Tab-separated table of C-alpha atoms in Angstrom:
chain	number	residue	atom	x	y	z
A	8	MET	CA	-28.481	-46.557	-21.615
A	9	LEU	CA	-26.917	-43.071	-21.327
A	10	ASN	CA	-28.813	-40.338	-19.401
A	11	HIS	CA	-30.111	-37.321	-21.208
A	12	LYS	CA	-30.356	-33.826	-19.568
A	13	ARG	CA	-31.157	-30.531	-21.206
A	14	VAL	CA	-28.930	-28.077	-19.189
A	15	LYS	CA	-29.182	-24.292	-19.400
A	16	ILE	CA	-25.785	-22.921	-19.246
A	17	SER	CA	-26.131	-19.687	-17.447
A	18	LEU	CA	-23.469	-17.933	-19.392
A	19	LEU	CA	-23.761	-15.286	-22.058
A	20	VAL	CA	-21.842	-16.009	-25.273
A	21	VAL	CA	-20.205	-12.699	-24.688
A	22	LEU	CA	-18.392	-14.113	-21.980
A	23	LEU	CA	-17.522	-17.072	-23.965
A	24	THR	CA	-15.603	-14.570	-26.104
A	25	CYS	CA	-13.498	-12.804	-23.743
A	26	GLY	CA	-10.445	-14.105	-25.273
A	27	PHE	CA	-10.957	-11.902	-28.148
A	28	ILE	CA	-11.397	-8.981	-26.313
A	29	GLY	CA	-7.917	-7.445	-25.581
A	30	TYR	CA	-6.699	-4.833	-23.103
A	31	ASN	CA	-6.944	-1.899	-25.568
A	32	ALA	CA	-10.204	-2.927	-27.219
A	33	ILE	CA	-11.584	-2.443	-23.705
A	34	SER	CA	-10.083	0.999	-23.527
A	35	GLY	CA	-11.250	1.808	-26.936
A	36	THR	CA	-7.711	3.090	-28.013
A	37	ASP	CA	-5.235	1.936	-30.588
A	38	ASN	CA	-2.623	-0.563	-29.711
A	39	PRO	CA	-0.021	0.333	-28.194
A	40	VAL	CA	-1.563	2.779	-25.629
A	41	VAL	CA	0.637	5.643	-24.726
A	42	ILE	CA	0.653	6.147	-20.746
A	43	SER	CA	3.149	9.001	-20.468
A	44	ASP	CA	5.785	10.933	-22.494
A	45	ASN	CA	9.279	11.861	-21.734
A	46	VAL	CA	9.719	8.814	-19.577
A	47	LEU	CA	13.073	7.740	-17.919
A	48	THR	CA	11.861	4.646	-15.952
A	49	PHE	CA	8.777	3.246	-14.168
A	50	ALA	CA	7.493	0.918	-11.623
A	51	VAL	CA	4.298	-0.994	-11.172
A	52	GLY	CA	2.218	-1.916	-8.122
A	53	ASP	CA	-0.898	-1.735	-6.281
A	54	VAL	CA	-0.604	1.483	-4.414
A	55	ASN	CA	-4.251	2.070	-3.518
A	56	SER	CA	-5.198	-1.484	-2.276
A	57	ASP	CA	-7.752	-2.341	-4.951
A	58	THR	CA	-5.852	-5.233	-6.184
A	59	TYR	CA	-5.394	-3.562	-9.703
A	60	PRO	CA	-1.628	-2.545	-10.611
A	61	ASP	CA	-0.928	1.157	-10.698
A	62	ILE	CA	1.963	2.930	-12.620
A	63	ILE	CA	4.498	5.090	-10.992
A	64	VAL	CA	6.577	7.016	-13.845
A	65	GLY	CA	9.921	8.669	-13.859
A	66	VAL	CA	9.978	11.722	-16.425
A	67	ASN	CA	12.070	14.676	-16.893
A	68	ASP	CA	9.217	17.300	-17.384
A	69	SER	CA	7.398	17.413	-14.050
A	70	PRO	CA	9.539	19.263	-11.583
A	71	GLN	CA	6.542	20.214	-9.383
A	72	THR	CA	6.359	16.432	-8.401
A	73	HIS	CA	9.996	15.735	-8.302
A	74	ASN	CA	9.603	14.350	-11.993
A	75	ILE	CA	7.359	11.642	-10.867
A	76	ARG	CA	3.934	10.825	-12.244
A	77	LEU	CA	1.445	8.525	-10.751
A	78	PHE	CA	-1.179	6.780	-12.956
A	79	LEU	CA	-4.056	5.053	-10.959
A	80	ASN	CA	-5.767	2.008	-12.590
A	81	ASN	CA	-9.371	2.517	-13.598
A	82	LYS	CA	-10.029	-1.196	-13.827
A	83	ASN	CA	-11.302	-0.896	-17.375
A	84	GLY	CA	-7.947	-0.805	-19.176
A	85	THR	CA	-7.502	2.866	-18.798
A	86	PHE	CA	-5.451	4.868	-16.263
A	87	SER	CA	-5.994	8.229	-14.558
A	88	ASP	CA	-3.178	10.698	-13.920
A	89	ALA	CA	-3.193	11.032	-10.096
A	90	SER	CA	0.150	12.931	-9.988
A	91	SER	CA	-1.323	15.788	-7.864
A	92	SER	CA	-1.585	13.288	-4.949
A	93	LEU	CA	2.010	13.433	-4.587
A	94	ALA	CA	2.823	16.147	-2.084
A	95	MET	CA	6.429	17.457	-2.628
A	96	THR	CA	7.287	19.016	0.793
A	97	VAL	CA	11.030	18.645	0.942
A	98	HIS	CA	13.151	20.209	-1.865
A	99	PRO	CA	12.322	23.172	-3.948
A	100	PRO	CA	11.147	22.476	-7.765
A	101	GLU	CA	14.151	24.112	-9.094
A	102	VAL	CA	16.329	21.124	-7.958
A	103	PRO	CA	14.017	18.151	-8.768
A	104	THR	CA	15.189	14.625	-8.738
A	105	VAL	CA	16.164	12.973	-12.056
A	106	PRO	CA	14.811	9.487	-11.639
A	107	HIS	CA	16.955	6.409	-12.401
A	108	ILE	CA	15.143	3.903	-10.085
A	109	ILE	CA	11.686	3.610	-8.645
A	110	LYS	CA	10.707	1.124	-6.272
A	111	LEU	CA	7.696	0.286	-3.966
A	112	ALA	CA	8.408	-0.610	-0.494
A	113	ASP	CA	6.622	-0.412	3.006
A	114	ILE	CA	9.218	1.931	4.473
A	115	ASN	CA	7.214	2.638	7.655
A	116	ASN	CA	5.729	-0.624	8.166
A	117	ASP	CA	2.234	0.262	7.982
A	118	GLY	CA	1.144	-2.215	5.441
A	119	LEU	CA	1.006	0.266	2.580
A	120	PRO	CA	3.510	0.595	-0.240
A	121	ASP	CA	5.480	3.816	-0.248
A	122	ILE	CA	7.339	5.214	-3.359
A	123	ILE	CA	11.044	5.312	-3.311
A	124	VAL	CA	12.890	7.347	-5.988
A	125	VAL	CA	16.719	7.303	-6.525
A	126	ALA	CA	18.733	9.568	-8.940
A	127	HIS	CA	22.150	9.323	-10.436
A	128	ASN	CA	22.843	12.852	-11.398
A	129	LYS	CA	26.238	13.307	-9.765
A	130	ARG	CA	26.106	17.092	-9.523
A	131	ASN	CA	22.971	17.723	-7.660
A	132	PRO	CA	21.268	14.316	-6.949
A	133	HIS	CA	18.069	14.346	-4.975
A	134	ASN	CA	16.347	10.990	-3.918
A	135	ALA	CA	12.848	11.020	-2.467
A	136	ILE	CA	10.674	9.053	-0.332
A	137	PHE	CA	6.919	9.429	-0.669
A	138	ILE	CA	5.008	8.170	2.488
A	139	ASN	CA	1.546	6.458	1.363
A	140	GLN	CA	-1.096	7.898	3.682
A	141	GLY	CA	-3.679	5.301	2.893
A	142	ASN	CA	-6.037	7.977	1.600
A	143	GLY	CA	-4.677	8.566	-1.759
A	144	ILE	CA	-2.070	11.223	-0.922
A	145	PHE	CA	1.630	10.464	-0.725
A	146	TYR	CA	3.610	12.910	1.386
A	147	GLU	CA	7.427	13.265	0.544
A	148	SER	CA	9.260	12.728	3.843
A	149	ASP	CA	12.837	13.247	5.212
A	150	THR	CA	11.876	12.662	8.647
A	151	ILE	CA	12.049	8.968	8.233
A	152	ILE	CA	15.524	8.684	7.040
A	153	ASP	CA	18.889	10.370	7.419
A	154	LYS	CA	19.278	13.401	5.360
A	155	ALA	CA	22.313	11.934	3.483
A	156	PHE	CA	19.685	9.688	1.750
A	157	SER	CA	18.414	12.388	-0.219
A	158	THR	CA	21.801	13.630	-1.552
A	159	THR	CA	23.493	10.362	-2.232
A	160	SER	CA	23.799	9.584	-6.160
A	161	ALA	CA	23.159	5.986	-6.664
A	162	LEU	CA	23.019	3.280	-9.351
A	163	ALA	CA	21.259	0.717	-7.207
A	164	LEU	CA	18.566	0.762	-4.443
A	165	THR	CA	18.515	-2.588	-2.388
A	166	PHE	CA	16.487	-3.764	0.609
A	167	GLN	CA	18.197	-6.270	2.756
A	168	ASP	CA	18.439	-7.382	6.394
A	169	ILE	CA	22.308	-7.309	6.813
A	170	ASP	CA	22.030	-6.981	10.705
A	171	ASN	CA	19.614	-9.985	11.182
A	172	ASP	CA	16.953	-7.984	13.101
A	173	ASN	CA	14.276	-9.046	10.653
A	174	ILE	CA	13.822	-5.495	9.311
A	175	ASP	CA	15.513	-4.633	5.876
A	176	GLU	CA	18.040	-1.943	5.636
A	177	ILE	CA	18.139	0.551	2.596
A	178	ILE	CA	21.143	0.408	0.735
A	179	LEU	CA	22.209	2.842	-1.880
A	180	SER	CA	25.231	1.761	-4.045
A	181	ASN	CA	27.412	3.629	-6.663
A	182	PRO	CA	30.791	2.943	-8.155
A	183	THR	CA	32.425	4.328	-5.215
A	184	GLY	CA	30.641	2.014	-2.652
A	185	SER	CA	27.367	1.696	-0.853
A	186	VAL	CA	25.642	3.692	1.855
A	187	ILE	CA	23.420	1.680	4.462
A	188	PHE	CA	20.465	3.077	6.278
A	189	SER	CA	19.385	0.957	9.200
A	190	ASN	CA	15.950	1.124	10.896
A	191	LYS	CA	16.378	2.160	14.441
A	192	GLY	CA	12.953	2.500	15.974
A	193	GLY	CA	11.108	3.612	12.867
A	194	TYR	CA	13.992	5.842	11.697
A	195	TYR	CA	16.548	4.908	9.131
A	196	ALA	CA	19.839	5.894	10.634
A	197	LEU	CA	23.266	5.870	8.716
A	198	ALA	CA	24.924	2.515	9.588
A	199	PRO	CA	28.610	2.804	8.586
A	200	GLU	CA	29.296	-0.205	10.932
A	201	LEU	CA	27.488	-2.596	8.689
A	202	VAL	CA	29.229	-4.155	5.912
A	203	PRO	CA	27.334	-3.800	2.594
A	204	PRO	CA	26.898	-6.804	0.388
A	205	THR	CA	28.155	-6.709	-3.258
A	206	ILE	CA	25.645	-4.949	-5.286
A	207	SER	CA	25.564	-4.703	-9.005
A	208	PRO	CA	24.292	-1.484	-10.870
A	209	GLU	CA	20.706	-1.458	-11.835
A	210	LYS	CA	19.469	-0.302	-15.092
A	211	PRO	CA	16.405	1.720	-15.148
A	212	LEU	CA	13.297	-0.381	-15.743
A	213	THR	CA	12.081	-0.015	-19.373
A	214	SER	CA	10.144	-3.277	-19.996
A	215	ILE	CA	7.891	-5.539	-18.110
A	216	GLN	CA	4.993	-7.909	-18.731
A	217	VAL	CA	2.109	-7.543	-16.199
A	218	ASP	CA	-1.593	-8.272	-16.062
A	219	LEU	CA	-2.989	-4.865	-15.725
A	220	ASP	CA	-6.563	-5.485	-15.854
A	221	ASN	CA	-6.636	-8.857	-13.847
A	222	ASN	CA	-8.197	-10.844	-16.770
A	223	GLY	CA	-5.179	-13.512	-16.746
A	224	THR	CA	-3.436	-12.177	-19.852
A	225	LEU	CA	-0.356	-10.191	-19.619
A	226	GLU	CA	0.239	-6.925	-21.104
A	227	THR	CA	3.664	-5.471	-21.914
A	228	LEU	CA	4.679	-2.201	-20.588
A	229	GLN	CA	7.593	-0.621	-22.293
A	230	VAL	CA	9.576	2.450	-22.606
A	231	LYS	CA	10.613	3.321	-26.267
A	232	ASP	CA	11.632	6.677	-27.622
A	233	ARG	CA	10.734	8.348	-24.333
A	234	HIS	CA	7.230	6.993	-24.447
A	235	LEU	CA	5.808	4.431	-22.006
A	236	THR	CA	3.259	2.320	-23.799
A	237	VAL	CA	0.964	-0.513	-23.075
A	238	THR	CA	0.758	-3.406	-25.614
A	239	GLU	CA	-1.568	-6.019	-25.433
A	240	GLN	CA	-0.832	-9.688	-26.415
A	241	ALA	CA	-1.935	-10.635	-29.937
A	242	ALA	CA	-5.473	-11.550	-29.863
A	243	GLU	CA	-6.430	-15.084	-31.047
A	244	PRO	CA	-7.279	-15.324	-34.714
A	245	LYS	CA	-10.984	-15.305	-35.408
A	246	GLY	CA	-12.123	-18.934	-35.837
A	247	SER	CA	-10.221	-20.198	-32.779
A	248	LYS	CA	-11.958	-21.675	-29.620
A	249	THR	CA	-12.512	-20.666	-26.211
A	250	SER	CA	-13.971	-23.132	-23.760
A	251	LEU	CA	-15.067	-24.066	-20.221
A	252	SER	CA	-15.686	-27.404	-18.398
A	253	LEU	CA	-19.027	-28.511	-17.241
A	254	ASN	CA	-18.839	-31.764	-15.322
A	255	SER	CA	-18.066	-34.315	-17.904
A	256	ALA	CA	-18.419	-32.126	-20.868
A	257	THR	CA	-16.728	-29.183	-22.438
A	258	VAL	CA	-18.684	-26.333	-23.804
A	259	SER	CA	-16.859	-24.579	-26.783
A	260	ALA	CA	-17.595	-21.245	-28.651
A	261	LEU	CA	-16.143	-21.016	-32.245
A	262	ALA	CA	-16.047	-17.540	-33.651
A	263	ASN	CA	-17.455	-16.797	-36.985
A	264	PRO	CA	-15.128	-14.753	-39.022
A	265	ASN	CA	-17.912	-13.105	-40.968
A	266	GLY	CA	-20.122	-11.959	-38.185
A	267	PRO	CA	-21.184	-11.899	-34.549
A	268	THR	CA	-22.449	-15.523	-34.586
A	269	PHE	CA	-21.047	-18.324	-32.789
A	270	SER	CA	-21.053	-22.139	-32.998
A	271	ILE	CA	-21.668	-23.604	-29.524
A	272	SER	CA	-21.126	-27.202	-29.060
A	273	ALA	CA	-20.786	-29.668	-26.032
A	274	VAL	CA	-18.155	-32.412	-26.292
A	275	ALA	CA	-18.213	-35.309	-23.746
A	276	SER	CA	-15.019	-36.408	-22.037
A	277	ASP	CA	-14.842	-39.435	-24.591
A	278	GLY	CA	-14.769	-36.963	-27.381
A	279	THR	CA	-18.394	-37.482	-28.408
A	280	LEU	CA	-19.996	-34.482	-30.021
A	281	THR	CA	-23.320	-34.147	-28.148
A	282	ASP	CA	-24.992	-31.080	-29.629
A	283	THR	CA	-24.167	-28.040	-31.759
A	284	LEU	CA	-26.256	-24.955	-32.337
A	285	LYS	CA	-25.921	-21.318	-33.478
A	286	ALA	CA	-26.067	-18.192	-31.107
A	287	ASP	CA	-25.764	-14.598	-31.271
A	288	VAL	CA	-23.863	-12.468	-28.763
A	289	ASN	CA	-25.850	-12.121	-25.585
A	290	ASP	CA	-27.752	-15.247	-26.243
A	291	ILE	CA	-28.287	-17.835	-23.419
A	292	VAL	CA	-27.024	-21.101	-24.555
A	293	TYR	CA	-28.708	-24.526	-24.044
A	294	VAL	CA	-27.178	-27.577	-24.868
A	295	GLN	CA	-27.962	-31.447	-24.616
A	296	LEU	CA	-25.486	-33.113	-22.452
A	297	ARG	CA	-25.321	-36.962	-23.033
A	298	GLY	CA	-23.771	-38.819	-19.975
A	299	GLN	CA	-23.641	-37.945	-16.365
A	300	PRO	CA	-26.201	-34.960	-15.812
A	301	ALA	CA	-25.135	-31.935	-13.867
A	302	ASP	CA	-25.069	-32.069	-10.194
A	303	TYR	CA	-27.950	-29.667	-9.775
């Protein structure tokens, strides 16, 4: 005879419906969300060690920060403009960089991602490295690398260990060749003696899929018409299921297209429907499980 046990599933129905709540529904804005205007390129990475991806944007209207903007993830589907934390200390605003490539890398080996910006304007290129201070501030530095770095126009930025010392070199490449900077005791010096690898030109990053709110669903970051937008994946249509496993049974929630009521059912591993009931959002659900009772 099958065992019967009435089990309280300590889970709010609203959690069962998370598949229906998209990125932009959380932020309360339209889909897509515009993060920034006048965008040339961007990069994504966790710059403040909170496990949520942040966005670094290259633009053409912010010379006071070398045309770089920093947007920190608020962990709720929104971003805060933290560009004021980029401390430009080297080049005057009248000759800012025009970002072609932005990458994150730990330049000074302190475990924190630094921001590297590379330009391709041939007349007056200005590349920049912003060192992560670990307190929310990024200081532009030209004391960590040879000054040739800041004035080398480049179509590619590569990190590769060429001299086999387990430390990557920084390589700037353009159609006329490559310039290599090798780490010598924490300082990246010009290394003309090293033979550069074959490197293809890079296009500015204009589209990527990334889980911005750590919910297991990818959002699309895309530059279109100079706007950087976030687009959530299409939500599942109403009436579709979301479910979780509970020992030998699966508990499912079926959305009601006409309102906030949900049908809750438990299906045993053999496909037998054990119980069905109606529930509203925030209800605590009880189901009758037939078969092996819960371990607790």
